[in-house]
Coordinates of C-alpha atoms and ligand atoms in Angstrom, one line a residue:
X1 CA 12.5 -30.9 -10.6
X2 CA 9.7 -33.6 -11.8
X3 CA 6.3 -32.9 -12.6
X4 CA 5.1 -35.2 -9.5
X5 CA 7.0 -33.1 -7.1
X6 CA 6.6 -29.6 -7.7
X7 CA 2.5 -31.5 -7.6
X8 CA 3.7 -32.3 -4.4
X9 CA 5.6 -28.9 -3.1
X10 CA 2.5 -27.0 -4.9
X11 CA 0.1 -29.0 -2.5
X12 CA 2.3 -28.8 0.4
X13 CA 2.6 -24.9 -0.2
X14 CA -0.9 -24.6 -0.2
X15 CA -1.7 -26.6 2.8
X16 CA 0.3 -25.0 4.8
X17 CA -0.3 -21.1 3.4
X18 CA -3.8 -22.3 4.4
X19 CA -4.0 -22.0 8.0
X20 CA -2.1 -18.4 7.7
X21 CA -3.5 -15.0 7.9
X22 CA -1.6 -12.4 6.2
X23 CA -2.1 -8.2 6.8
X24 CA -0.2 -6.2 4.2
X25 CA -0.1 -2.8 4.8
X26 CA -0.5 -1.1 1.5
X27 CA 0.0 2.7 0.3
X28 CA -0.3 3.3 -3.6
X29 CA 1.0 1.1 -6.4
X30 CA 4.0 -0.7 -5.1
X31 CA 1.8 -1.7 -1.7
X32 CA -1.1 -2.2 -4.2
X33 CA 0.8 -4.5 -6.4
X34 CA 2.6 -7.1 -3.6
X35 CA -1.0 -6.9 -2.1
X36 CA -2.4 -8.7 -5.9
X37 CA 0.2 -10.7 -6.0
X38 CA -0.3 -11.6 -2.2
X39 CA -4.0 -12.6 -3.1
X40 CA -2.8 -14.9 -5.9
X41 CA -1.8 -17.6 -3.1
X42 CA -3.4 -16.4 0.2
X43 CA -7.4 -17.3 0.6
X44 CA -9.5 -14.4 0.3
X45 CA -10.8 -14.8 4.0
X46 CA -7.0 -15.0 5.0
X47 CA -6.2 -12.1 3.6
X48 CA -6.5 -8.3 5.3
X49 CA -5.0 -5.1 3.6
X50 CA -4.6 -2.1 6.4
X51 CA -4.6 0.9 3.6
X52 CA -3.2 4.6 3.8
X53 CA -6.0 6.9 4.3
X54 CA -3.6 10.0 4.5
X55 CA -3.9 11.1 0.8
X56 CA -7.7 10.7 1.0
X57 CA -9.3 14.4 0.3
X58 CA -12.6 16.3 -0.3
X59 CA -12.9 17.2 -4.0
X60 CA -16.0 18.4 -6.2
X61 CA -17.7 18.1 -3.5
X62 CA -16.4 14.6 -3.3
X63 CA -14.7 12.0 -0.9
X64 CA -11.7 11.0 -3.0
X65 CA -9.7 8.0 -1.4
X66 CA -7.1 7.6 -3.8
X67 CA -4.8 4.3 -2.4
X68 CA -8.1 2.6 -1.1
X69 CA -9.2 2.6 -4.7
X70 CA -5.9 2.0 -6.2
X71 CA -6.0 -1.3 -3.7
X72 CA -9.4 -1.9 -5.0
X73 CA -9.2 -1.5 -9.0
X74 CA -5.8 -3.5 -9.3
X75 CA -7.4 -6.8 -7.2
X76 CA -10.5 -6.1 -8.9
X77 CA -8.1 -6.5 -12.1
X78 CA -9.8 -2.8 -13.5
X79 CA -6.4 -0.9 -12.8
X80 CA -5.0 1.5 -15.5
X81 CA -1.4 -0.3 -15.2
X82 CA 0.1 2.9 -17.2
X83 CA -0.7 5.4 -14.3
X84 CA -1.0 3.4 -11.6
X85 CA -4.4 4.9 -10.4
X86 CA -8.0 5.5 -11.7
X87 CA -9.5 2.3 -14.2
X88 CA -8.5 0.9 -17.5
X89 CA -10.6 2.0 -20.4
X90 CA -11.6 5.1 -18.9
X91 CA -13.3 7.9 -20.5
X92 CA -13.3 11.3 -19.9
X93 CA -16.3 13.5 -20.5
X94 CA -17.3 14.8 -17.5
X95 CA -13.9 16.2 -16.4
X96 CA -13.4 17.4 -20.1
X97 CA -17.0 19.2 -19.3
X98 CA -15.9 20.3 -15.8
X99 CA -12.5 22.2 -17.7
X100 CA -14.7 23.6 -20.2
X101 CA -17.0 25.3 -17.7
X102 CA -14.0 26.4 -15.9
X103 CA -14.1 24.3 -12.8
X104 CA -11.2 22.8 -11.3
X105 CA -9.2 20.1 -13.8
X106 CA -5.7 19.5 -11.7
X107 CA -7.1 16.1 -9.9
X108 CA -7.8 14.3 -13.3
X109 CA -11.1 12.2 -12.1
X110 CA -12.3 10.1 -15.3
X111 CA -15.7 9.1 -15.8
X112 CA -15.9 5.3 -14.2
X113 CA -13.5 6.3 -11.4
X114 CA -15.9 9.3 -10.6
X115 CA -18.4 6.2 -10.6
X116 CA -16.6 5.3 -7.3
X117 CA -16.1 8.7 -5.7
X118 CA -20.0 9.5 -6.3
X119 CA -21.3 6.4 -4.7
X120 CA -18.6 6.3 -1.6
X121 CA -19.5 10.5 -0.7
X122 CA -23.2 9.2 -1.1
X123 CA -22.9 6.1 1.2
X124 CA -20.9 8.1 3.6
X125 CA -23.3 11.1 3.7
X126 CA -25.9 8.2 4.6
X127 CA -24.2 7.2 7.6
X128 CA -22.0 4.2 6.4
X129 CA -18.1 4.1 8.0
X130 CA -15.2 4.0 5.4
X131 CA -14.7 0.5 6.7
X132 CA -18.7 -0.2 5.6
X133 CA -18.3 1.7 2.2
X134 CA -14.8 -0.5 1.4
X135 CA -16.5 -3.9 2.5
X136 CA -20.0 -2.5 -0.2
X137 CA -17.5 -1.3 -2.8
X138 CA -15.4 -4.6 -2.5
X139 CA -18.6 -6.8 -2.5
X140 CA -19.6 -5.0 -5.9
X141 CA -15.9 -5.5 -7.3
X142 CA -16.1 -9.0 -6.5
X143 CA -12.7 -8.6 -4.4
X144 CA -13.0 -11.4 -1.2
X145 CA -9.6 -9.8 0.5
X146 CA -10.9 -7.6 3.6
X147 CA -9.9 -4.2 2.2
X148 CA -9.4 -1.9 5.7
X149 CA -8.8 2.1 5.9
X150 CA -6.4 2.7 8.3
X151 CA -9.1 4.8 10.2
X152 CA -12.6 5.5 9.8
X153 CA -11.7 9.1 11.0
X154 CA -9.9 11.6 8.5
X155 CA -6.5 11.9 9.0
X156 CA -4.8 14.2 6.3
X157 CA -1.0 13.9 5.6
X158 CA 0.3 17.4 5.6
X159 CA 3.7 17.8 3.5
X160 CA 5.9 20.9 5.0
X161 CA 7.9 22.3 2.1
X162 CA 10.6 24.8 1.5
X163 CA 7.3 26.8 0.2
X164 CA 5.5 26.1 3.8
X165 CA 2.8 23.6 4.4
X166 CA 0.8 22.3 1.7
X167 CA -1.6 19.5 1.4
X168 CA -0.8 16.2 0.6
X169 CA -2.9 16.0 -3.0
X170 CA -1.9 19.8 -3.7
X171 CA 1.8 18.8 -3.2
X172 CA 1.6 15.0 -5.0
X173 CA -0.5 16.2 -8.1
X174 CA -0.7 19.9 -8.1
X175 CA 3.1 20.5 -7.6
X176 CA 4.2 17.4 -9.2
X177 CA 6.1 16.5 -5.5
X178 CA 8.7 19.2 -6.6
X179 CA 8.4 21.2 -3.7
X180 CA 11.4 20.3 -1.3
X181 CA 10.0 18.5 1.7
X182 CA 11.4 19.4 5.2
X183 CA 8.7 17.3 7.2
X184 CA 5.5 15.4 6.9
X185 CA 3.2 16.1 10.0
X186 CA 0.2 13.4 10.7
X187 CA -2.1 14.2 12.8
X188 CA -2.4 13.3 15.9
X189 CA -5.0 11.3 18.5
X190 CA -6.6 9.2 15.4
X191 CA -8.0 5.6 16.1
X192 CA -8.1 2.9 14.0
X193 CA -11.0 0.2 13.5
X194 CA -11.7 -2.9 15.8
X195 CA -11.8 -4.4 12.2
X196 CA -7.7 -3.6 11.7
X197 CA -6.6 -4.5 15.5
X198 CA -9.1 -7.9 15.0
X199 CA -6.9 -8.3 11.7
X200 CA -3.8 -7.0 13.4
X201 CA -4.2 -9.6 16.2
X202 CA -4.7 -12.7 14.5
X203 CA -2.0 -12.4 11.9
X204 CA 0.6 -14.7 11.6
X205 CA 2.7 -12.7 8.8
X206 CA 2.7 -8.9 8.6
X207 CA 3.9 -7.5 5.3
X208 CA 5.1 -3.9 5.0
X209 CA 4.7 -3.6 1.3
X210 CA 7.4 -1.3 -1.3
X211 CA 4.9 1.5 -0.6
X212 CA 6.6 4.8 -0.1
X213 CA 7.8 4.6 3.9
X214 CA 6.8 8.2 4.7
X215 CA 3.5 9.0 3.1
X216 CA 2.3 5.6 2.9
X217 CA 3.5 3.2 5.6
X218 CA 4.3 5.9 8.6
X219 CA 0.4 7.4 8.0
X220 CA -0.4 4.0 8.6
X221 CA 1.7 3.4 11.6
X222 CA 0.9 6.6 12.8
X223 CA -2.7 6.1 13.5
X224 CA -3.3 4.5 17.5
X225 CA -2.3 1.7 18.0
X226 CA -1.3 0.4 15.3
X227 CA 2.9 0.7 15.6
X228 CA 2.2 -0.4 19.0
X229 CA 0.4 -3.4 17.7
X230 CA 3.1 -4.0 14.8
X231 CA 5.9 -3.7 17.2
X232 CA 4.5 -6.0 19.8
X233 CA 3.0 -8.7 17.6
X234 CA 4.0 -12.4 17.4
X235 CA 3.5 -12.2 14.0
X236 CA 6.5 -12.1 11.6
X237 CA 7.1 -8.9 10.1
X238 CA 8.5 -8.4 7.0
X239 CA 9.1 -5.3 4.8
X240 CA 10.0 -5.0 1.1
X241 CA 12.2 -2.4 -0.1
X242 CA 10.5 0.2 -2.3
X243 CA 14.3 1.3 -3.6
X244 CA 16.1 -0.5 -6.1
X245 CA 19.7 0.4 -6.8
X246 CA 19.3 3.7 -5.2
X247 CA 15.5 4.7 -7.3
X248 CA 12.5 4.3 -6.4
X249 CA 10.7 2.3 -8.6
X250 CA 8.0 5.1 -8.6
X251 CA 7.2 8.1 -7.0
X252 CA 8.8 10.9 -4.7
X253 CA 10.4 8.3 -2.3
X254 CA 14.2 8.4 -3.3
X255 CA 13.6 12.5 -3.7
X256 CA 12.4 12.8 -0.2
X257 CA 14.9 10.5 1.6
X258 CA 17.7 12.6 -0.3
X259 CA 15.6 15.9 1.2
X260 CA 15.6 14.4 4.3
X261 CA 19.2 13.6 4.6
X262 CA 19.1 9.8 4.4
X263 CA 20.8 8.4 1.6
X264 CA 18.9 6.4 -1.1
X265 CA 19.6 2.8 -0.2
X266 CA 17.9 -0.5 0.9
X267 CA 19.9 -0.4 4.0
X268 CA 18.9 3.0 4.7
X269 CA 14.9 1.8 4.6
X270 CA 15.5 -1.4 6.3
X271 CA 17.0 0.6 9.2
X272 CA 14.3 3.1 9.3
X273 CA 12.1 0.1 10.3
X274 CA 14.8 -0.8 12.8
X275 CA 12.4 -2.6 16.0
X276 CA 9.5 -3.4 13.5
X277 CA 10.9 -5.8 11.4
X278 CA 12.1 -9.3 11.8
X279 CA 12.9 -9.5 7.9
X280 CA 14.0 -7.5 5.2
X281 CA 13.5 -8.0 1.8
X282 CA 15.5 -6.3 -0.7
X283 CA 16.4 -6.2 -4.6
X284 CA 19.2 -8.4 -6.2
X285 CA 20.5 -5.0 -8.1
X286 CA 21.1 -3.9 -4.5
X287 CA 24.4 -3.4 -2.6
X288 CA 25.2 -6.0 -0.3
X289 CA 24.9 -4.4 3.5
X290 CA 25.9 -5.0 6.3
X291 CA 23.8 -8.0 8.6
X292 CA 22.0 -6.2 11.6
X293 CA 22.2 -8.6 14.4
X294 CA 17.9 -9.4 15.1
X295 CA 17.2 -8.8 11.2
X296 CA 17.1 -11.6 8.4
X297 CA 17.4 -9.9 5.2
X298 CA 16.3 -11.9 2.0
X299 CA 17.7 -10.9 -1.9
X300 CA 15.5 -11.0 -4.6
X301 CA 13.3 -9.6 -8.3
X302 CA 11.4 -7.0 -6.2
X303 CA 10.6 -5.6 -9.9
X304 CA 7.2 -6.1 -10.5
X305 CA 6.1 -5.4 -14.0
X306 CA 3.4 -7.6 -14.4
X307 CA 1.1 -10.2 -12.5
X308 CA 3.8 -12.9 -12.9
X309 CA 6.4 -10.8 -11.6
X310 CA 3.9 -9.9 -8.4
X311 CA 2.9 -13.5 -7.8
X312 CA 6.6 -14.9 -8.1
X313 CA 7.6 -12.6 -5.2
X314 CA 4.8 -12.8 -3.5
X315 CA 5.0 -16.4 -3.0
X316 CA 8.6 -16.1 -2.4
X317 CA 8.2 -14.0 0.4
X318 CA 5.5 -16.1 1.8
X319 CA 7.5 -19.5 1.4
X320 CA 10.3 -17.8 3.2
X321 CA 8.5 -16.4 6.3
X322 CA 6.9 -19.7 6.5
X323 CA 9.9 -21.7 6.7
X324 CA 11.1 -19.2 10.0
X325 CA 7.3 -19.4 10.9
X326 CA 7.6 -23.2 11.2
X327 CA 11.4 -23.1 12.9
Ligands
FO1_1 N1 -2.0 11.5 -9.4 C1 -1.2 12.2 -10.3 O1 -0.4 12.8 -10.2 N2 -2.3 12.9 -11.1 C2 -3.7 12.3 -11.5 O2 -4.4 13.3 -12.0 C3 -4.4 11.8 -10.2 C4 -5.8 11.6 -10.2 C5 -6.0 10.4 -9.6 C6 -7.1 10.5 -9.5 C7 -8.2 9.3 -8.8 C8 -7.2 8.5 -7.8 O3 -7.4 7.5 -7.5 C9 -5.8 9.0 -7.9 C10 -5.5 9.9 -8.3 N3 -3.6 10.3 -8.8 C11 -3.3 11.5 -9.7 C12 -3.3 9.7 -7.9 C13 -3.3 9.8 -6.8 O4 -2.5 11.4 -6.0 C14 -2.2 9.1 -5.1 O5 -2.7 9.9 -3.9 C15 -1.1 8.8 -5.4 O6 -1.2 7.5 -6.0 C16 -0.2 8.1 -4.1 O7 -0.8 7.5 -3.8

């Protein structure tokens, strides 16, 4: 393709994208990565990211919001790329002293990360909503996209295991997600925010990120009336599989699928989202799966190792969705 064509295609892509509102439903690392890829193409004022807060908990007297921070740090370019959570260039002096003094050190809080938790806890105590805190922190980090907690009310996810009920972080971190999952409990009658319903009602493309469907996406859909809105939206709803060739890229999704009696395949994820999505994106490493009548499918390389991957995958998905919208 000639340079001139590429330039023309590029400006055509950007002009069409300029009118498109995109909302991403995101949880942990996989969600943050695709949100970051989309943020490379979509103007900040056209991008809303609705984030799972089911992992949130109070620890050492601080309100910890892991998925909000994972997305925020990645979009701000300060995320720890090895762990996927916390800050890059972190130091551990406060946590080391907590350990020496006999405090709980099972949940590793770096010094920079503690700055976020201390400030968020202070602002919440001052009466700011979790959405207000998110907007304040994103302003400081220079993030233009609208980073929205799924609710301003706590909505803690509880994991029912073969050892009984465990709070999410106890199961995920303290027990390293080893206790077998029998069921996942979400609080009922938690409502979302006007900021989320506004973002959803004006969105043209809704992306369900390659996050864990059970503990990152379901908690968001469980918050009223998000599932109902996603089901009824005129928007193009696209989900990206978190499973590649029978494995989860990161975290417990594959193990949970086995424990809950699901085949560990992308098509099982597509079926899980049945009725919610118009388009399903799976990985070229995956087996082909039977076409579902009212579901469009797209195969590409969904493995996001670096920002180039994230940007390429996001561009492919946005291009595919815009072509469908314009039909
Ligand atoms: N995950 C761990 O496996 N071990 C940790 O010590 C840990 C600390 C931590 C601190 C701040 C934060 O925002 C996230 C942290 N995570 C840790 C990840 C956290 O458990 C998230 O809930 C998961 O990433 C799932 O989304």
